[in-house]
Amino acid sequence: MIAAQLQTLRWSIRSSLILALCLGPGIVLSADSDCNGHGVKVAGSDACSCDNDTPTSGELGWTGPKCDIPVYGAEADGKDLTRGCKQDHQCDKLEPSGWFCYLVNQSWTGDWNYLTVQLARTSEDEDGDPDLYGLFTGGTSGQDKRPTNATYGYDFRETSAASHAVVVQKVRKADFEDKNYAGAYLCVKGYGSTATTYALRADYTRCPSDFTDDGQEMMCSSLVSAPESGKRYTGCSADGMCTCKPPYQKPLPEVYEGLGFEECSARVTPIGDTELTIAKPFVKEHELVETRGWSFYEFNVTDQDFQVVVNVAEEEDSACGEASGYFEVFLKYGQPPGWHYGQWDFRQAYQYYQTEEDKDQEVKFDAQTDGFQTGTWFAGVEGDDHSDCKYTITINKFECPLNCSGRGTCVHASNGTRFCDCQQGFFGRECANEALALEYNKAVMKAEALFEYDYYSLPEVASAALQNTVEVKVQASFSSADGYSDWVSARPELLLLKGDNAIEPTTANYTYKHILEVQNTMYEIGLGPSQLKEGLWRIAIYNPMRLYQIGYKLTAVKLAHCLNDCNGHGSCDDNGTCQCNSNWAGGDCSVNQASGGGCQEGSHKSTAMPGKHAIGYSTCECSGSTCEYTDSNTQLACDEGYTIQGSQKVGNKYVGGTCVKSSGGKSGTSAVGVFLWVLCSILLSFTVGGALLWLQQAGFLSMTWENIRNRITRGRGALDESLYHELSMDTGF
């Protein structure tokens, strides 16, 4: 028993001495539990020297700072690397946070340009998430490079297995210039919350390679096992370029990298001039873009083409766009586009109100858009990150924006531009917008939804309403369960625009606007008699945060006020016109026809005078038993843009006169403005008491309104009679 123990001790000492001599003088190793029993600790250091950390094919060793990561030597031949170790070492199964590495040796100067690695999660539970980490090692550049338990410091990685059951990592040797390695560690870490199983494949190849989801190896986007007629390439150059067959070959000598032309995965479809014209759209169904691939379409734009619209519609049996995948369309002049900024001229504007079910992509550009050019264009469809995409592509050319949506006429202007003359009821650049008609005093309720603009139109304002006292109020409130909290500064807006059939209310084009600050609060835009104009008024509800659904309530209210409230002898209609009772007549129902005519003393009658550009207001005056409206006491209210001249003072009013076109603004305003300016200057320059004393000394405090008028008139010339006329009606002076 003792002899056996001594013999074991001798072998232990002998092994330690041999290992120390092999490592060189000055280094002393000691066994240490910190190396997890799979190595020895370097004396005077915390580092471990692990057992067989560079195993050859078929061997098992240990690596990592504490020698706690198993590493298996394997061949990168396109087959599953776990096939040699999963039976004895269960290398294809990882517990959460567990690691397992594979060393695949390959001379850096060998005939290869790409290292392609596929990691496939074989367990169904998505909570088990294997991640890939790669580290080149050996040679003159990586003698001391070893895997660690950290997830940083690796040369490449692929960590999206949680959302992708199968991932592929392609590494180019050219991306590691001036390096010289002898192989690579391919490490898999269990990142999820449960155990996971996986398969791992790798290969060093001259041209770009790949794997199908079921593990078949591909070269230049063709199965290695396919016959020559079924391959997309005819050869592979020493620098790693596939010689692709049509339609997979490059359309130009120089294209952006990463589009797939270097591996024959990108396809180009040329569209002839007779296949796509203004009269004939190009339509192709059941098109296919491969996973993470591109499909391109080449077409020509001529001087006759005003607008080009490219639409790509996903077909019903396509799985494209699921989960976190993508499916997009890009356009580029002169060469195939890429998705990086600067590699495309046009792409679809982000549709905030596009639903998840609506995955169609549309890109438009025209002769009035920056970047428009005649010549060769390429439309590129970028594939989903999960699966192949099936779609229908349609390319249209139009002589006017969307050919006016079939709701208008294309007008060729003399300056070369083109625009749409929309049919009644339609508006917008493409005649694509339509406003819903509002009814007065009838609310519109809209449930919460995604949109940018909703349009409505007021009932047309009749000329009769403008001759009387009528006002219109547009009221709106909104609600949103999605957003518009206090931290969101933007708010919905109520927009109102006066114009013709072509008008389109927007945040940059409106007559009146009101911001809807607080949810479930009613806001109002009021149009008084002076603001209400005859013709078309359109309303828009604008949602600036188009990612948020909003609902709203919208109401138009019309209020009419009749002259003298019709004197109690009639009713006021919604245009402000008195509808008189039987035996009563006149603008305010003040004429008692039963008594033989006449009017009620002091009542007023308004009369439209379009020839005089005014509305006349006559007052009923009585002489004995006779009461009547006479032209001699008619006061004129001039239309906007006209000023009264030549009126005469009769009693305490100015009557008669003529409305003449103003030269620019109300001239009377300047006279009174000067007076008020002088008065304010005096009050600001002196004390209140001093100002009053000055006014008294100047005689203003003892003056009547007529004295003040005359004083100003002498200093400034004739006072604007229309302004004085208005003041006299309002103040009774």
PDB file of N, CA, C and O in Angstrom, residues 663-728:
ATOM      1  N   SER A 663     -57.846 103.324 -51.288  1.00  0.00           N
ATOM      2  CA  SER A 663     -56.496 103.273 -51.870  1.00  0.00           C
ATOM      3  C   SER A 663     -55.594 102.357 -51.082  1.00  0.00           C
ATOM      4  O   SER A 663     -54.503 102.049 -51.478  1.00  0.00           O
ATOM      5  N   GLY A 664     -56.045 101.886 -49.940  1.00  0.00           N
ATOM      6  CA  GLY A 664     -55.246 100.966 -49.126  1.00  0.00           C
ATOM      7  C   GLY A 664     -55.511 101.198 -47.667  1.00  0.00           C
ATOM      8  O   GLY A 664     -54.943 102.083 -47.056  1.00  0.00           O
ATOM      9  N   GLY A 665     -56.397 100.411 -47.060  1.00  0.00           N
ATOM     10  CA  GLY A 665     -56.722 100.542 -45.651  1.00  0.00           C
ATOM     11  C   GLY A 665     -57.691 101.668 -45.437  1.00  0.00           C
ATOM     12  O   GLY A 665     -58.015 102.439 -46.336  1.00  0.00           O
ATOM     13  N   LYS A 666     -58.202 101.841 -44.244  1.00  0.00           N
ATOM     14  CA  LYS A 666     -59.127 102.912 -43.900  1.00  0.00           C
ATOM     15  C   LYS A 666     -58.332 104.169 -43.610  1.00  0.00           C
ATOM     16  O   LYS A 666     -57.548 104.224 -42.684  1.00  0.00           O
ATOM     17  N   SER A 667     -58.627 105.235 -44.438  1.00  0.00           N
ATOM     18  CA  SER A 667     -57.841 106.453 -44.268  1.00  0.00           C
ATOM     19  C   SER A 667     -58.133 107.129 -42.950  1.00  0.00           C
ATOM     20  O   SER A 667     -57.280 107.788 -42.383  1.00  0.00           O
ATOM     21  N   GLY A 668     -59.367 106.954 -42.450  1.00  0.00           N
ATOM     22  CA  GLY A 668     -59.711 107.588 -41.192  1.00  0.00           C
ATOM     23  C   GLY A 668     -58.925 107.022 -40.036  1.00  0.00           C
ATOM     24  O   GLY A 668     -58.741 107.679 -39.026  1.00  0.00           O
ATOM     25  N   THR A 669     -58.478 105.854 -40.165  1.00  0.00           N
ATOM     26  CA  THR A 669     -57.735 105.241 -39.072  1.00  0.00           C
ATOM     27  C   THR A 669     -56.467 106.026 -38.768  1.00  0.00           C
ATOM     28  O   THR A 669     -56.069 106.169 -37.627  1.00  0.00           O
ATOM     29  N   SER A 670     -55.863 106.608 -39.807  1.00  0.00           N
ATOM     30  CA  SER A 670     -54.618 107.329 -39.576  1.00  0.00           C
ATOM     31  C   SER A 670     -54.856 108.591 -38.767  1.00  0.00           C
ATOM     32  O   SER A 670     -54.063 108.954 -37.912  1.00  0.00           O
ATOM     33  N   ALA A 671     -55.987 109.281 -38.998  1.00  0.00           N
ATOM     34  CA  ALA A 671     -56.256 110.510 -38.255  1.00  0.00           C
ATOM     35  C   ALA A 671     -56.496 110.224 -36.788  1.00  0.00           C
ATOM     36  O   ALA A 671     -55.887 110.828 -35.899  1.00  0.00           O
ATOM     37  N   VAL A 672     -57.380 109.281 -36.530  1.00  0.00           N
ATOM     38  CA  VAL A 672     -57.647 108.933 -35.136  1.00  0.00           C
ATOM     39  C   VAL A 672     -56.418 108.312 -34.508  1.00  0.00           C
ATOM     40  O   VAL A 672     -56.119 108.526 -33.330  1.00  0.00           O
ATOM     41  N   GLY A 673     -55.669 107.557 -35.317  1.00  0.00           N
ATOM     42  CA  GLY A 673     -54.451 106.942 -34.795  1.00  0.00           C
ATOM     43  C   GLY A 673     -53.459 107.985 -34.345  1.00  0.00           C
ATOM     44  O   GLY A 673     -52.812 107.844 -33.299  1.00  0.00           O
ATOM     45  N   VAL A 674     -53.337 109.074 -35.117  1.00  0.00           N
ATOM     46  CA  VAL A 674     -52.417 110.139 -34.716  1.00  0.00           C
ATOM     47  C   VAL A 674     -52.875 110.777 -33.423  1.00  0.00           C
ATOM     48  O   VAL A 674     -52.092 111.040 -32.503  1.00  0.00           O
ATOM     49  N   PHE A 675     -54.206 111.013 -33.342  1.00  0.00           N
ATOM     50  CA  PHE A 675     -54.755 111.620 -32.130  1.00  0.00           C
ATOM     51  C   PHE A 675     -54.484 110.743 -30.908  1.00  0.00           C
ATOM     52  O   PHE A 675     -54.017 111.215 -29.867  1.00  0.00           O
ATOM     53  N   LEU A 676     -54.747 109.430 -31.038  1.00  0.00           N
ATOM     54  CA  LEU A 676     -54.523 108.525 -29.914  1.00  0.00           C
ATOM     55  C   LEU A 676     -53.040 108.428 -29.579  1.00  0.00           C
ATOM     56  O   LEU A 676     -52.657 108.331 -28.411  1.00  0.00           O
ATOM     57  N   TRP A 677     -52.216 108.457 -30.601  1.00  0.00           N
ATOM     58  CA  TRP A 677     -50.767 108.386 -30.346  1.00  0.00           C
ATOM     59  C   TRP A 677     -50.292 109.601 -29.580  1.00  0.00           C
ATOM     60  O   TRP A 677     -49.507 109.513 -28.644  1.00  0.00           O
ATOM     61  N   VAL A 678     -50.795 110.796 -29.972  1.00  0.00           N
ATOM     62  CA  VAL A 678     -50.425 112.028 -29.265  1.00  0.00           C
ATOM     63  C   VAL A 678     -50.905 111.964 -27.830  1.00  0.00           C
ATOM     64  O   VAL A 678     -50.188 112.294 -26.879  1.00  0.00           O
ATOM     65  N   LEU A 679     -52.161 111.506 -27.652  1.00  0.00           N
ATOM     66  CA  LEU A 679     -52.733 111.426 -26.312  1.00  0.00           C
ATOM     67  C   LEU A 679     -51.934 110.474 -25.428  1.00  0.00           C
ATOM     68  O   LEU A 679     -51.613 110.788 -24.277  1.00  0.00           O
ATOM     69  N   CYS A 680     -51.581 109.269 -25.972  1.00  0.00           N
ATOM     70  CA  CYS A 680     -50.806 108.294 -25.189  1.00  0.00           C
ATOM     71  C   CYS A 680     -49.419 108.837 -24.868  1.00  0.00           C
ATOM     72  O   CYS A 680     -48.888 108.619 -23.772  1.00  0.00           O
ATOM     73  N   SER A 681     -48.832 109.569 -25.814  1.00  0.00           N
ATOM     74  CA  SER A 681     -47.506 110.125 -25.560  1.00  0.00           C
ATOM     75  C   SER A 681     -47.539 111.126 -24.426  1.00  0.00           C
ATOM     76  O   SER A 681     -46.651 111.181 -23.579  1.00  0.00           O
ATOM     77  N   ILE A 682     -48.627 111.934 -24.400  1.00  0.00           N
ATOM     78  CA  ILE A 682     -48.760 112.926 -23.332  1.00  0.00           C
ATOM     79  C   ILE A 682     -48.921 112.250 -21.995  1.00  0.00           C
ATOM     80  O   ILE A 682     -48.267 112.596 -21.001  1.00  0.00           O
ATOM     81  N   LEU A 683     -49.787 111.204 -21.967  1.00  0.00           N
ATOM     82  CA  LEU A 683     -50.053 110.514 -20.706  1.00  0.00           C
ATOM     83  C   LEU A 683     -48.811 109.794 -20.189  1.00  0.00           C
ATOM     84  O   LEU A 683     -48.618 109.655 -18.987  1.00  0.00           O
ATOM     85  N   LEU A 684     -47.967 109.310 -21.109  1.00  0.00           N
ATOM     86  CA  LEU A 684     -46.753 108.631 -20.677  1.00  0.00           C
ATOM     87  C   LEU A 684     -45.653 109.614 -20.296  1.00  0.00           C
ATOM     88  O   LEU A 684     -44.742 109.289 -19.542  1.00  0.00           O
ATOM     89  N   SER A 685     -45.720 110.839 -20.827  1.00  0.00           N
ATOM     90  CA  SER A 685     -44.658 111.809 -20.571  1.00  0.00           C
ATOM     91  C   SER A 685     -44.877 112.607 -19.298  1.00  0.00           C
ATOM     92  O   SER A 685     -43.949 113.139 -18.703  1.00  0.00           O
ATOM     93  N   PHE A 686     -46.114 112.767 -18.893  1.00  0.00           N
ATOM     94  CA  PHE A 686     -46.432 113.547 -17.704  1.00  0.00           C
ATOM     95  C   PHE A 686     -47.172 112.690 -16.700  1.00  0.00           C
ATOM     96  O   PHE A 686     -47.571 111.580 -16.993  1.00  0.00           O
ATOM     97  N   THR A 687     -47.360 113.241 -15.523  1.00  0.00           N
ATOM     98  CA  THR A 687     -48.217 112.575 -14.536  1.00  0.00           C
ATOM     99  C   THR A 687     -49.644 112.666 -15.015  1.00  0.00           C
ATOM    100  O   THR A 687     -49.985 113.483 -15.884  1.00  0.00           O
ATOM    101  N   VAL A 688     -50.487 111.830 -14.426  1.00  0.00           N
ATOM    102  CA  VAL A 688     -51.894 111.844 -14.828  1.00  0.00           C
ATOM    103  C   VAL A 688     -52.487 113.219 -14.590  1.00  0.00           C
ATOM    104  O   VAL A 688     -53.200 113.806 -15.416  1.00  0.00           O
ATOM    105  N   GLY A 689     -52.165 113.818 -13.423  1.00  0.00           N
ATOM    106  CA  GLY A 689     -52.704 115.142 -13.126  1.00  0.00           C
ATOM    107  C   GLY A 689     -52.196 116.176 -14.099  1.00  0.00           C
ATOM    108  O   GLY A 689     -52.937 117.047 -14.558  1.00  0.00           O
ATOM    109  N   GLY A 690     -50.879 116.098 -14.423  1.00  0.00           N
ATOM    110  CA  GLY A 690     -50.314 117.046 -15.371  1.00  0.00           C
ATOM    111  C   GLY A 690     -50.938 116.920 -16.742  1.00  0.00           C
ATOM    112  O   GLY A 690     -51.183 117.909 -17.425  1.00  0.00           O
ATOM    113  N   ALA A 691     -51.205 115.631 -17.147  1.00  0.00           N
ATOM    114  CA  ALA A 691     -51.824 115.415 -18.455  1.00  0.00           C
ATOM    115  C   ALA A 691     -53.214 116.023 -18.492  1.00  0.00           C
ATOM    116  O   ALA A 691     -53.622 116.651 -19.480  1.00  0.00           O
ATOM    117  N   LEU A 692     -53.988 115.834 -17.432  1.00  0.00           N
ATOM    118  CA  LEU A 692     -55.351 116.390 -17.386  1.00  0.00           C
ATOM    119  C   LEU A 692     -55.306 117.915 -17.415  1.00  0.00           C
ATOM    120  O   LEU A 692     -56.126 118.575 -18.066  1.00  0.00           O
ATOM    121  N   LEU A 693     -54.331 118.506 -16.677  1.00  0.00           N
ATOM    122  CA  LEU A 693     -54.209 119.963 -16.682  1.00  0.00           C
ATOM    123  C   LEU A 693     -53.890 120.450 -18.087  1.00  0.00           C
ATOM    124  O   LEU A 693     -54.451 121.446 -18.563  1.00  0.00           O
ATOM    125  N   TRP A 694     -52.999 119.732 -18.773  1.00  0.00           N
ATOM    126  CA  TRP A 694     -52.647 120.126 -20.141  1.00  0.00           C
ATOM    127  C   TRP A 694     -53.852 120.048 -21.073  1.00  0.00           C
ATOM    128  O   TRP A 694     -54.093 120.924 -21.879  1.00  0.00           O
ATOM    129  N   LEU A 695     -54.651 118.965 -20.912  1.00  0.00           N
ATOM    130  CA  LEU A 695     -55.836 118.811 -21.757  1.00  0.00           C
ATOM    131  C   LEU A 695     -56.836 119.927 -21.501  1.00  0.00           C
ATOM    132  O   LEU A 695     -57.480 120.447 -22.418  1.00  0.00           O
ATOM    133  N   GLN A 696     -56.977 120.311 -20.213  1.00  0.00           N
ATOM    134  CA  GLN A 696     -57.932 121.368 -19.878  1.00  0.00           C
ATOM    135  C   GLN A 696     -57.473 122.695 -20.480  1.00  0.00           C
ATOM    136  O   GLN A 696     -58.254 123.459 -21.038  1.00  0.00           O
ATOM    137  N   GLN A 697     -56.137 122.965 -20.359  1.00  0.00           N
ATOM    138  CA  GLN A 697     -55.614 124.198 -20.920  1.00  0.00           C
ATOM    139  C   GLN A 697     -55.727 124.212 -22.441  1.00  0.00           C
ATOM    140  O   GLN A 697     -55.931 125.253 -23.050  1.00  0.00           O
ATOM    141  N   ALA A 698     -55.602 123.047 -23.011  1.00  0.00           N
ATOM    142  CA  ALA A 698     -55.728 122.964 -24.466  1.00  0.00           C
ATOM    143  C   ALA A 698     -57.167 123.047 -24.918  1.00  0.00           C
ATOM    144  O   ALA A 698     -57.442 123.165 -26.111  1.00  0.00           O
ATOM    145  N   GLY A 699     -58.080 122.917 -23.984  1.00  0.00           N
ATOM    146  CA  GLY A 699     -59.489 123.048 -24.332  1.00  0.00           C
ATOM    147  C   GLY A 699     -60.172 121.756 -24.695  1.00  0.00           C
ATOM    148  O   GLY A 699     -61.344 121.726 -25.049  1.00  0.00           O
ATOM    149  N   PHE A 700     -59.442 120.596 -24.619  1.00  0.00           N
ATOM    150  CA  PHE A 700     -60.050 119.336 -25.027  1.00  0.00           C
ATOM    151  C   PHE A 700     -61.132 118.880 -24.069  1.00  0.00           C
ATOM    152  O   PHE A 700     -62.120 118.287 -24.478  1.00  0.00           O
ATOM    153  N   LEU A 701     -60.955 119.125 -22.769  1.00  0.00           N
ATOM    154  CA  LEU A 701     -61.913 118.575 -21.806  1.00  0.00           C
ATOM    155  C   LEU A 701     -63.262 119.253 -21.911  1.00  0.00           C
ATOM    156  O   LEU A 701     -64.280 118.699 -21.500  1.00  0.00           O
ATOM    157  N   SER A 702     -63.304 120.440 -22.428  1.00  0.00           N
ATOM    158  CA  SER A 702     -64.584 121.148 -22.554  1.00  0.00           C
ATOM    159  C   SER A 702     -65.186 121.000 -23.939  1.00  0.00           C
ATOM    160  O   SER A 702     -66.217 121.572 -24.235  1.00  0.00           O
ATOM    161  N   MET A 703     -64.495 120.232 -24.805  1.00  0.00           N
ATOM    162  CA  MET A 703     -64.969 120.104 -26.182  1.00  0.00           C
ATOM    163  C   MET A 703     -66.042 119.033 -26.302  1.00  0.00           C
ATOM    164  O   MET A 703     -66.024 118.032 -25.604  1.00  0.00           O
ATOM    165  N   THR A 704     -66.927 119.223 -27.225  1.00  0.00           N
ATOM    166  CA  THR A 704     -67.850 118.169 -27.639  1.00  0.00           C
ATOM    167  C   THR A 704     -67.125 117.306 -28.662  1.00  0.00           C
ATOM    168  O   THR A 704     -66.035 117.657 -29.134  1.00  0.00           O
ATOM    169  N   TRP A 705     -67.761 116.185 -29.012  1.00  0.00           N
ATOM    170  CA  TRP A 705     -67.170 115.325 -30.056  1.00  0.00           C
ATOM    171  C   TRP A 705     -66.990 116.087 -31.362  1.00  0.00           C
ATOM    172  O   TRP A 705     -66.006 115.935 -32.051  1.00  0.00           O
ATOM    173  N   GLU A 706     -67.930 116.969 -31.653  1.00  0.00           N
ATOM    174  CA  GLU A 706     -67.834 117.739 -32.897  1.00  0.00           C
ATOM    175  C   GLU A 706     -66.644 118.676 -32.862  1.00  0.00           C
ATOM    176  O   GLU A 706     -65.924 118.855 -33.840  1.00  0.00           O
ATOM    177  N   ASN A 707     -66.365 119.315 -31.646  1.00  0.00           N
ATOM    178  CA  ASN A 707     -65.206 120.195 -31.527  1.00  0.00           C
ATOM    179  C   ASN A 707     -63.914 119.428 -31.772  1.00  0.00           C
ATOM    180  O   ASN A 707     -63.003 119.927 -32.450  1.00  0.00           O
ATOM    181  N   ILE A 708     -63.838 118.208 -31.180  1.00  0.00           N
ATOM    182  CA  ILE A 708     -62.621 117.399 -31.366  1.00  0.00           C
ATOM    183  C   ILE A 708     -62.439 117.049 -32.837  1.00  0.00           C
ATOM    184  O   ILE A 708     -61.343 117.131 -33.392  1.00  0.00           O
ATOM    185  N   ARG A 709     -63.559 116.674 -33.458  1.00  0.00           N
ATOM    186  CA  ARG A 709     -63.481 116.330 -34.885  1.00  0.00           C
ATOM    187  C   ARG A 709     -62.962 117.508 -35.702  1.00  0.00           C
ATOM    188  O   ARG A 709     -62.082 117.371 -36.553  1.00  0.00           O
ATOM    189  N   ASN A 710     -63.505 118.688 -35.430  1.00  0.00           N
ATOM    190  CA  ASN A 710     -63.076 119.864 -36.189  1.00  0.00           C
ATOM    191  C   ASN A 710     -61.611 120.197 -35.915  1.00  0.00           C
ATOM    192  O   ASN A 710     -60.871 120.624 -36.802  1.00  0.00           O
ATOM    193  N   ARG A 711     -61.165 120.059 -34.621  1.00  0.00           N
ATOM    194  CA  ARG A 711     -59.780 120.373 -34.280  1.00  0.00           C
ATOM    195  C   ARG A 711     -58.828 119.472 -35.097  1.00  0.00           C
ATOM    196  O   ARG A 711     -57.837 119.947 -35.629  1.00  0.00           O
ATOM    197  N   ILE A 712     -59.172 118.140 -35.140  1.00  0.00           N
ATOM    198  CA  ILE A 712     -58.321 117.211 -35.899  1.00  0.00           C
ATOM    199  C   ILE A 712     -58.388 117.512 -37.381  1.00  0.00           C
ATOM    200  O   ILE A 712     -57.396 117.475 -38.100  1.00  0.00           O
ATOM    201  N   THR A 713     -59.599 117.853 -37.847  1.00  0.00           N
ATOM    202  CA  THR A 713     -59.783 118.115 -39.272  1.00  0.00           C
ATOM    203  C   THR A 713     -58.916 119.286 -39.728  1.00  0.00           C
ATOM    204  O   THR A 713     -58.279 119.251 -40.789  1.00  0.00           O
ATOM    205  N   ARG A 714     -58.842 120.333 -38.920  1.00  0.00           N
ATOM    206  CA  ARG A 714     -58.034 121.488 -39.287  1.00  0.00           C
ATOM    207  C   ARG A 714     -56.548 121.119 -39.368  1.00  0.00           C
ATOM    208  O   ARG A 714     -55.810 121.656 -40.173  1.00  0.00           O
ATOM    209  N   GLY A 715     -56.125 120.202 -38.486  1.00  0.00           N
ATOM    210  CA  GLY A 715     -54.706 119.840 -38.473  1.00  0.00           C
ATOM    211  C   GLY A 715     -54.336 118.786 -39.489  1.00  0.00           C
ATOM    212  O   GLY A 715     -53.203 118.712 -39.917  1.00  0.00           O
ATOM    213  N   ARG A 716     -55.279 117.951 -39.872  1.00  0.00           N
ATOM    214  CA  ARG A 716     -54.937 116.796 -40.716  1.00  0.00           C
ATOM    215  C   ARG A 716     -55.675 116.780 -42.048  1.00  0.00           C
ATOM    216  O   ARG A 716     -55.440 115.932 -42.858  1.00  0.00           O
ATOM    217  N   GLY A 717     -56.620 117.665 -42.247  1.00  0.00           N
ATOM    218  CA  GLY A 717     -57.442 117.570 -43.445  1.00  0.00           C
ATOM    219  C   GLY A 717     -58.752 116.896 -43.099  1.00  0.00           C
ATOM    220  O   GLY A 717     -59.038 116.608 -41.944  1.00  0.00           O
ATOM    221  N   ALA A 718     -59.516 116.587 -44.090  1.00  0.00           N
ATOM    222  CA  ALA A 718     -60.863 116.039 -43.852  1.00  0.00           C
ATOM    223  C   ALA A 718     -60.773 114.689 -43.170  1.00  0.00           C
ATOM    224  O   ALA A 718     -60.030 113.814 -43.600  1.00  0.00           O
ATOM    225  N   LEU A 719     -61.535 114.515 -42.088  1.00  0.00           N
ATOM    226  CA  LEU A 719     -61.589 113.232 -41.387  1.00  0.00           C
ATOM    227  C   LEU A 719     -62.338 112.220 -42.239  1.00  0.00           C
ATOM    228  O   LEU A 719     -63.316 112.572 -42.901  1.00  0.00           O
ATOM    229  N   ASP A 720     -61.874 111.017 -42.209  1.00  0.00           N
ATOM    230  CA  ASP A 720     -62.544 109.957 -42.959  1.00  0.00           C
ATOM    231  C   ASP A 720     -64.007 109.867 -42.522  1.00  0.00           C
ATOM    232  O   ASP A 720     -64.298 109.570 -41.371  1.00  0.00           O
ATOM    233  N   GLU A 721     -64.909 110.135 -43.465  1.00  0.00           N
ATOM    234  CA  GLU A 721     -66.311 110.211 -43.090  1.00  0.00           C
ATOM    235  C   GLU A 721     -66.882 108.850 -42.722  1.00  0.00           C
ATOM    236  O   GLU A 721     -67.775 108.743 -41.883  1.00  0.00           O
ATOM    237  N   SER A 722     -66.357 107.804 -43.360  1.00  0.00           N
ATOM    238  CA  SER A 722     -66.896 106.476 -43.035  1.00  0.00           C
ATOM    239  C   SER A 722     -66.562 106.100 -41.612  1.00  0.00           C
ATOM    240  O   SER A 722     -67.378 105.503 -40.906  1.00  0.00           O
ATOM    241  N   LEU A 723     -65.350 106.479 -41.135  1.00  0.00           N
ATOM    242  CA  LEU A 723     -64.990 106.159 -39.759  1.00  0.00           C
ATOM    243  C   LEU A 723     -65.856 106.949 -38.793  1.00  0.00           C
ATOM    244  O   LEU A 723     -66.362 106.430 -37.812  1.00  0.00           O
ATOM    245  N   TYR A 724     -66.052 108.272 -39.108  1.00  0.00           N
ATOM    246  CA  TYR A 724     -66.892 109.075 -38.238  1.00  0.00           C
ATOM    247  C   TYR A 724     -68.323 108.555 -38.252  1.00  0.00           C
ATOM    248  O   TYR A 724     -69.003 108.507 -37.229  1.00  0.00           O
ATOM    249  N   HIS A 725     -68.731 108.137 -39.424  1.00  0.00           N
ATOM    250  CA  HIS A 725     -70.071 107.580 -39.566  1.00  0.00           C
ATOM    251  C   HIS A 725     -70.250 106.367 -38.654  1.00  0.00           C
ATOM    252  O   HIS A 725     -71.246 106.239 -37.947  1.00  0.00           O
ATOM    253  N   GLU A 726     -69.235 105.449 -38.644  1.00  0.00           N
ATOM    254  CA  GLU A 726     -69.307 104.274 -37.783  1.00  0.00           C
ATOM    255  C   GLU A 726     -69.298 104.670 -36.318  1.00  0.00           C
ATOM    256  O   GLU A 726     -70.037 104.128 -35.498  1.00  0.00           O
ATOM    257  N   LEU A 727     -68.441 105.646 -35.973  1.00  0.00           N
ATOM    258  CA  LEU A 727     -68.392 106.087 -34.585  1.00  0.00           C
ATOM    259  C   LEU A 727     -69.713 106.684 -34.160  1.00  0.00           C
ATOM    260  O   LEU A 727     -70.198 106.472 -33.043  1.00  0.00           O
ATOM    261  N   SER A 728     -70.346 107.461 -35.040  1.00  0.00           N
ATOM    262  CA  SER A 728     -71.602 108.101 -34.683  1.00  0.00           C
ATOM    263  C   SER A 728     -72.701 107.075 -34.470  1.00  0.00           C
ATOM    264  O   SER A 728     -73.553 107.224 -33.599  1.00  0.00           O
TER     265      SER A 728
END
